[in-house]
Coordinates of C-alpha atoms in Angstrom, one line a residue:
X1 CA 57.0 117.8 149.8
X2 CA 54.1 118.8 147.3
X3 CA 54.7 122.7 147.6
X4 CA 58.3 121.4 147.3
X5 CA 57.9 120.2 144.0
X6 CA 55.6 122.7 142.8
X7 CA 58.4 125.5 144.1
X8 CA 61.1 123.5 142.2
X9 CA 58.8 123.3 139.0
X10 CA 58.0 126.9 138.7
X11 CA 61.5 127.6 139.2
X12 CA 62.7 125.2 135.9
X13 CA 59.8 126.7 134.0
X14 CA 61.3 130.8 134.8
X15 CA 64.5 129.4 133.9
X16 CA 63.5 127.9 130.9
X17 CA 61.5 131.0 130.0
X18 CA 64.7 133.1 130.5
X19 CA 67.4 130.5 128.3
X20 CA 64.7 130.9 125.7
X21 CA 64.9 134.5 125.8
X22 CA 68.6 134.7 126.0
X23 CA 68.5 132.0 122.8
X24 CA 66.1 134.5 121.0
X25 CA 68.5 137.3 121.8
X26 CA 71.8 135.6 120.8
X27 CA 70.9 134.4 117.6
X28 CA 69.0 137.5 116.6
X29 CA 72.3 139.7 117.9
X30 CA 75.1 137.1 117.0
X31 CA 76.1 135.7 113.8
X32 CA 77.5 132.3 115.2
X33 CA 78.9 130.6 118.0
X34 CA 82.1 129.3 115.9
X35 CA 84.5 131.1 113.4
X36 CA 82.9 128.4 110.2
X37 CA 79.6 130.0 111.0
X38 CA 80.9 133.7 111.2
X39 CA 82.6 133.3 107.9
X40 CA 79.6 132.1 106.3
X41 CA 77.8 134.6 107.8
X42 CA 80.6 137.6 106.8
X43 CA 80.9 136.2 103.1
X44 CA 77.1 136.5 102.8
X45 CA 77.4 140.0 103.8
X46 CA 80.0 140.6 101.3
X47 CA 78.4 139.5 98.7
X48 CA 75.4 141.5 99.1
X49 CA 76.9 144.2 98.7
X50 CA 78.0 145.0 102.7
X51 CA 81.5 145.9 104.4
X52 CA 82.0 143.6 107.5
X53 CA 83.9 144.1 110.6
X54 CA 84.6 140.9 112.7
X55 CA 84.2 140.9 116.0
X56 CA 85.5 137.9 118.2
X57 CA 82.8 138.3 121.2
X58 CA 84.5 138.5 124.6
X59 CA 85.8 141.0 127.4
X60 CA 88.3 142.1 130.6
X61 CA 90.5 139.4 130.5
X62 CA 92.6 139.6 134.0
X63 CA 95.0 136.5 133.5
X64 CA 98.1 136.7 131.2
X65 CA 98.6 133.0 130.6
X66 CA 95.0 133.5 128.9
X67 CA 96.5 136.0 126.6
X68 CA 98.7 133.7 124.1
X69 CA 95.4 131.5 123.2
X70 CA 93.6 134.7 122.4
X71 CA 96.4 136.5 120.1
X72 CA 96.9 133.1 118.2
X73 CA 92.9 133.0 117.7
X74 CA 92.9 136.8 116.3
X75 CA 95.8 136.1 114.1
X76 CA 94.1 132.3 112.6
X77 CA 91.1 134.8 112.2
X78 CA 92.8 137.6 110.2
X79 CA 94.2 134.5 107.9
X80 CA 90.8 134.0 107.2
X81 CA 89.9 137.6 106.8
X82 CA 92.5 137.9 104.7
X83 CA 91.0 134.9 102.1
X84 CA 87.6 137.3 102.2
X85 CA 89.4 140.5 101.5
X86 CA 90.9 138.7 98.4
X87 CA 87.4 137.4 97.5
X88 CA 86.0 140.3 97.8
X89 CA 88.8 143.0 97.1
X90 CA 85.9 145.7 96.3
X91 CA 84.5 145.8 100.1
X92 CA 86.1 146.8 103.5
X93 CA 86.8 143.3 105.3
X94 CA 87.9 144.8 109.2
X95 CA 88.5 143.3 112.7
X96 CA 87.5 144.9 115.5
X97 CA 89.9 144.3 118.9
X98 CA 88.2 145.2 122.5
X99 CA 91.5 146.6 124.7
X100 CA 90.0 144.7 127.8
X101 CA 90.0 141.4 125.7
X102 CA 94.0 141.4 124.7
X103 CA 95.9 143.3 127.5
X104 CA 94.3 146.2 128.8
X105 CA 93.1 145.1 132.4
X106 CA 96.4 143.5 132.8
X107 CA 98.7 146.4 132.5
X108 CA 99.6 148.8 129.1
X109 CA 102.2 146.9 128.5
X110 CA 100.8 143.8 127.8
X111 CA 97.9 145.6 125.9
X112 CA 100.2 147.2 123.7
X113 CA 102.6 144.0 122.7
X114 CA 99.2 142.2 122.2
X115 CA 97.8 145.1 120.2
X116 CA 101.5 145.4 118.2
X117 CA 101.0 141.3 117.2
X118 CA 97.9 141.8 116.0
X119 CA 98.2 144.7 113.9
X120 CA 101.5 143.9 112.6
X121 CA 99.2 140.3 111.3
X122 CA 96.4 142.3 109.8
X123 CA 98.7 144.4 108.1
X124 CA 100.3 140.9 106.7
X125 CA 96.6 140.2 105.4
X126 CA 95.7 143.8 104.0
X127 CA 92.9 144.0 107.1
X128 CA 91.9 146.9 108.4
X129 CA 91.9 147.1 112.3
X130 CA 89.3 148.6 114.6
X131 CA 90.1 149.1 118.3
X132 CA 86.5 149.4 120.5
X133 CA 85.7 152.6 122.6
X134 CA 85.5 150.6 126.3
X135 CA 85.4 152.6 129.7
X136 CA 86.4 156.4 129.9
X137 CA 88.6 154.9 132.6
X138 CA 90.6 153.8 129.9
X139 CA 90.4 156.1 127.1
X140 CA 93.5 158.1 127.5
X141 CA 95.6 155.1 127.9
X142 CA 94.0 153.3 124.8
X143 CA 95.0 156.4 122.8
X144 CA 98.0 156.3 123.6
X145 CA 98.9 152.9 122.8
X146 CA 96.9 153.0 119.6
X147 CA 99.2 156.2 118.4
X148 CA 102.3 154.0 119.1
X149 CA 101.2 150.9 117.6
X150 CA 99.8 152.4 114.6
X151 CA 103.4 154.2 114.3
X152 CA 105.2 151.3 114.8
X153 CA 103.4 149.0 113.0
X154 CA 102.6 151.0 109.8
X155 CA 99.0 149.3 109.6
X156 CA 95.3 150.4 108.7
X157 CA 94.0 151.1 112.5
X158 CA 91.0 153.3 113.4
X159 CA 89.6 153.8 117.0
X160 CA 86.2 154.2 118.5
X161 CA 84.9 157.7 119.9
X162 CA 81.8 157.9 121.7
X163 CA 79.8 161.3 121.7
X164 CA 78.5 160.6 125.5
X165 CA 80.9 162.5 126.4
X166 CA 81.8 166.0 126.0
X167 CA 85.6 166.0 125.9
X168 CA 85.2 163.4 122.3
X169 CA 85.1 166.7 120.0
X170 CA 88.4 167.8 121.0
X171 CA 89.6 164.2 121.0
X172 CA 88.6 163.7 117.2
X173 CA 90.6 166.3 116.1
X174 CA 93.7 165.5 117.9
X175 CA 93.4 161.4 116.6
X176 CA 92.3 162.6 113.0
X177 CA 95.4 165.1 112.7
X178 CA 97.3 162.1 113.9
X179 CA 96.0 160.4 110.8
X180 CA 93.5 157.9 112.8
X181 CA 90.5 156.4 111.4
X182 CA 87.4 157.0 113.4
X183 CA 84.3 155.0 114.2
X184 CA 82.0 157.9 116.0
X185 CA 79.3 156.1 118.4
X186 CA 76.7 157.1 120.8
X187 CA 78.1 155.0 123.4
X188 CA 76.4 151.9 125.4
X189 CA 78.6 152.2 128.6
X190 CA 77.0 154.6 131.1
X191 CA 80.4 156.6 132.4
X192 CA 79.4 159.7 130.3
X193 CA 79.2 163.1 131.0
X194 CA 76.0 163.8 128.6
X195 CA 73.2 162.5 129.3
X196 CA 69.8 163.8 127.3
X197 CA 69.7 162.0 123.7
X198 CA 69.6 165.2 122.1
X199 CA 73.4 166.5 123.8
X200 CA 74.8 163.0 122.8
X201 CA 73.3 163.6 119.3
X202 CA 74.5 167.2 119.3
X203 CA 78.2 166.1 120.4
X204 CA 78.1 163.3 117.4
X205 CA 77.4 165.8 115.1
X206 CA 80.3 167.9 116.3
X207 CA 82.8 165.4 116.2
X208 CA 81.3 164.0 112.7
X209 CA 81.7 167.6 111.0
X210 CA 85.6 168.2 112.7
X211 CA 86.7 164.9 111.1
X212 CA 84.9 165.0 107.8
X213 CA 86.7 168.2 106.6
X214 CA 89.9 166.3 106.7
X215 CA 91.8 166.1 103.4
X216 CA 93.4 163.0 104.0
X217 CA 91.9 160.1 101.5
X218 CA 93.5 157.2 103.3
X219 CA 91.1 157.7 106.7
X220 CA 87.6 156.3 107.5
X221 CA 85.2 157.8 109.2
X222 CA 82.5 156.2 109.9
X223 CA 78.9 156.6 111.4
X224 CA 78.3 154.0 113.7
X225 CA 74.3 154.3 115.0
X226 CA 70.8 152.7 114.2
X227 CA 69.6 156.1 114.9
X228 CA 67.8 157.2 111.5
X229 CA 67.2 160.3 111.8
X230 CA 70.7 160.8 113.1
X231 CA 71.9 159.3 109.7
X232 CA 69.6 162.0 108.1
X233 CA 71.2 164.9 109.5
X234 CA 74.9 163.5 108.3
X235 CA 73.9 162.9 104.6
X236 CA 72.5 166.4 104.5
X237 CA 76.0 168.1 105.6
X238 CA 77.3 169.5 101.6
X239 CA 79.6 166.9 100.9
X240 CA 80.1 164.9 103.2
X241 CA 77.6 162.3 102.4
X242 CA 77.8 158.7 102.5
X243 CA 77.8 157.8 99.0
X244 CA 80.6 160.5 97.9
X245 CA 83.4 159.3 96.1
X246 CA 87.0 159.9 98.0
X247 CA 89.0 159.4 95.1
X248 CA 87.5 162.2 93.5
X249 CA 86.6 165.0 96.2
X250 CA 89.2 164.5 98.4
X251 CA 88.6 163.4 102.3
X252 CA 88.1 160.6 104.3
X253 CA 85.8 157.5 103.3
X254 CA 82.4 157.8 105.0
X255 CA 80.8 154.9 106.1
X256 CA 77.3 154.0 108.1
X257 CA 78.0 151.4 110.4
X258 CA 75.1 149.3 111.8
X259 CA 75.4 145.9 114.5
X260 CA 74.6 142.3 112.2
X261 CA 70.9 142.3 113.7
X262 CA 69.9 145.5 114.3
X263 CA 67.4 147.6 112.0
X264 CA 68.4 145.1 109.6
X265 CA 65.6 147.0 106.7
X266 CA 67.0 150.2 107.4
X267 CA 70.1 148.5 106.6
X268 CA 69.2 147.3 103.2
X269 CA 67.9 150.5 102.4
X270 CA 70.8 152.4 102.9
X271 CA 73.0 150.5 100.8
X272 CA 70.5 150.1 97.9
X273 CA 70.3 154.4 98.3
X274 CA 74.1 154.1 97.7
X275 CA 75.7 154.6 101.1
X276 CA 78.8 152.7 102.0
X277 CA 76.8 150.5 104.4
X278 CA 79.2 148.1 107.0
X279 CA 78.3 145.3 109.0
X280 CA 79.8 144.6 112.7
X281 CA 79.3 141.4 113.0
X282 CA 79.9 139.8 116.3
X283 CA 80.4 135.9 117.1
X284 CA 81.4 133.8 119.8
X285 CA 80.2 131.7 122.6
X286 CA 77.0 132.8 124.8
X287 CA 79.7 132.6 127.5
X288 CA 81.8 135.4 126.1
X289 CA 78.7 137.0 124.6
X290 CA 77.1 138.1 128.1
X291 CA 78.4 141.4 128.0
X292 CA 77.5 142.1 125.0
X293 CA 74.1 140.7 125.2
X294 CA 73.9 142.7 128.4
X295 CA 74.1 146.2 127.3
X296 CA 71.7 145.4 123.7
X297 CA 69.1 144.5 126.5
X298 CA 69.4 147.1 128.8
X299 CA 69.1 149.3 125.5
X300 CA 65.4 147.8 125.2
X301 CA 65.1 148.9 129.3
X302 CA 62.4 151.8 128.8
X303 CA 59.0 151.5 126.4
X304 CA 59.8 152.8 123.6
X305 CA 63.3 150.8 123.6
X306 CA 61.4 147.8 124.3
X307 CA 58.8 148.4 121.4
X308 CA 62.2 148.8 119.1
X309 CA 63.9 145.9 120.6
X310 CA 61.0 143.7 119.5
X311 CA 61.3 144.7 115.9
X312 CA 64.8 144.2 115.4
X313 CA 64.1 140.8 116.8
X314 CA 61.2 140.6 114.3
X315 CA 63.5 142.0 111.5
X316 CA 66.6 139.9 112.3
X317 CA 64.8 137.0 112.0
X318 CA 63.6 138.1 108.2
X319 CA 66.5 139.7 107.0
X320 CA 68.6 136.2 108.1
X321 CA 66.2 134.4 106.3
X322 CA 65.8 136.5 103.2
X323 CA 70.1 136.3 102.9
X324 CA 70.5 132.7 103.6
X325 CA 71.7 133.1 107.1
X326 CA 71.0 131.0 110.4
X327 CA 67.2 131.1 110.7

């Protein structure tokens, strides 16, 4: 009975060691479990200067009757967006939509009605609409749906692109001809065909420079990585440089995009340099946060990764406290 109790006791002690890790993590990573505390969060941003993207946490949603509940959440959300957008008409106030969240692991046609009802909404509240790079399973099919929507619709709608693999370069032109924004990421699902860090930052680079010649003013391309030198490399291409005015060179609008907790300094410093610096800002419940949770740990899986994913803990933590935020 003794080594009974004493199994039982070490077992409530690892899992209390683990929630308080996992507590750690979420409020380091996310900006709130409800939508009060992400707009707080989002409007602090704002006025510091930052773009914001929302992002409602949560992923491969298999039931249709789920599906009404979720559109009518996204579209009380943009509502609220759309309040901040007016608040603060000089940033970018965006929503970003995951495909396996409103449709996609259903059937395309229920992704692309969901996809349809919310951008037709966000164009109603003068948001901007990301649509999250998922599986390469799923890629083509996104695209496609995204093309017609964004026809259809006639709203502001950009896609992620992830340099992991090979075939993205070719991709970005097709979307940007197309008129598509872009959000170019390294990609943190592991279905790529690159593998070393320096092909996936050589592919980046590629599809960066394809989409940055474009002459078309009303696109955004933006830079979404925490990796600094990376961020070097772009703002040293001519003009194509983060702080460049569209309006007056021609081109898309360049943008660094950073996650709301990580390399939170190097955040600051970029946008006191100048650089259109954006915020994606996730919130939600630690329920529909696992996934994303997941894959900022397994980032922190070698070393050196673990090293870094101590100081953006470390950062967070100061950065919330020096704008206000959730401590």
């Amino acid at each position: 009975m003794k080594w009974l109790l004493l199994a039982a006791g070490l077992y409530l002690l690892k899992a209390a060691a683990v929630y308080g890790i996992m507590r750690l993590i979420f409020r380091s990573y996310v900006a709130g479990r409800t939508e009060a505390e992400a707009l707080r969060a989002l409007s602090v941003l704002l006025a510091h200067g930052y773009g914001v993207t929302s992002d409602i946490l949560g992923e491969f949603v298999k039931k249709r009757r789920k599906l009404p509940r979720i559109l009518d959440e996204y579209k009380r959300h943009l509502a609220s967006l759309g309040e901040l957008q007016r608040q603060f008409p000089e940033r970018a106030v965006a929503l970003a939509v995951k495909p396996s969240r409103i449709g996609m692991e259903i059937d395309e046609k229920a992704f692309e009605e969901s996809l349809r009802d919310i951008a037709e909404c966000a164009k109603e509240h003068g948001i901007f609409l990301w649509v999250d790079a998922e599986k390469f399973a799923a890629r083509d099919q996104t695209v496609s749906v995204v093309l017609r929507v964004r026809k259809a619709a006639g709203a502001r709608i950009g896609m992620a692109i992830q340099s992991v693999h090979a075939s993205s370069v070719s991709l970005a032109e097709k979307l940007v001809e197309a008129g598509l924004s872009l959000r170019v990421v390294k990609g943190a699902y592991k279905d790529g065909n690159l593998y070393h860090p320096n092909d996936v930052r050589d592919c980046f680079l590629r599809i960066w420079h394809r989409a940055a010649v474009s002459e078309t003013q009303e696109l955004v391309l933006a830079a979404a990585t925490h990796d600094d030198t990376l961020i070097g490399e772009l703002q040293l291409s001519g003009d194509h440089r983060f702080e460049r005015d569209p309006a007056k060179g021609g081109g898309p609008r360049l943008e660094v995009q950073m996650l709301y907790g990580i390399r939170m300094k190097l955040q600051e410093e970029l946008r006191e340099k100048g650089a259109r610096m954006h915020v994606y800002v996730p919130w939600g419940t630690e329920w529909n946060a696992y996934g994303f949770l997941f894959r900022r740990m397994r980032e922190g899986a070698s070393p050196s990764a673990l090293k870094l994913f101590l100081r953006n803990i470390r950062e967070s933590r100061e950065m919330r406290r020096k704008l206000q935020l959730s401590s």
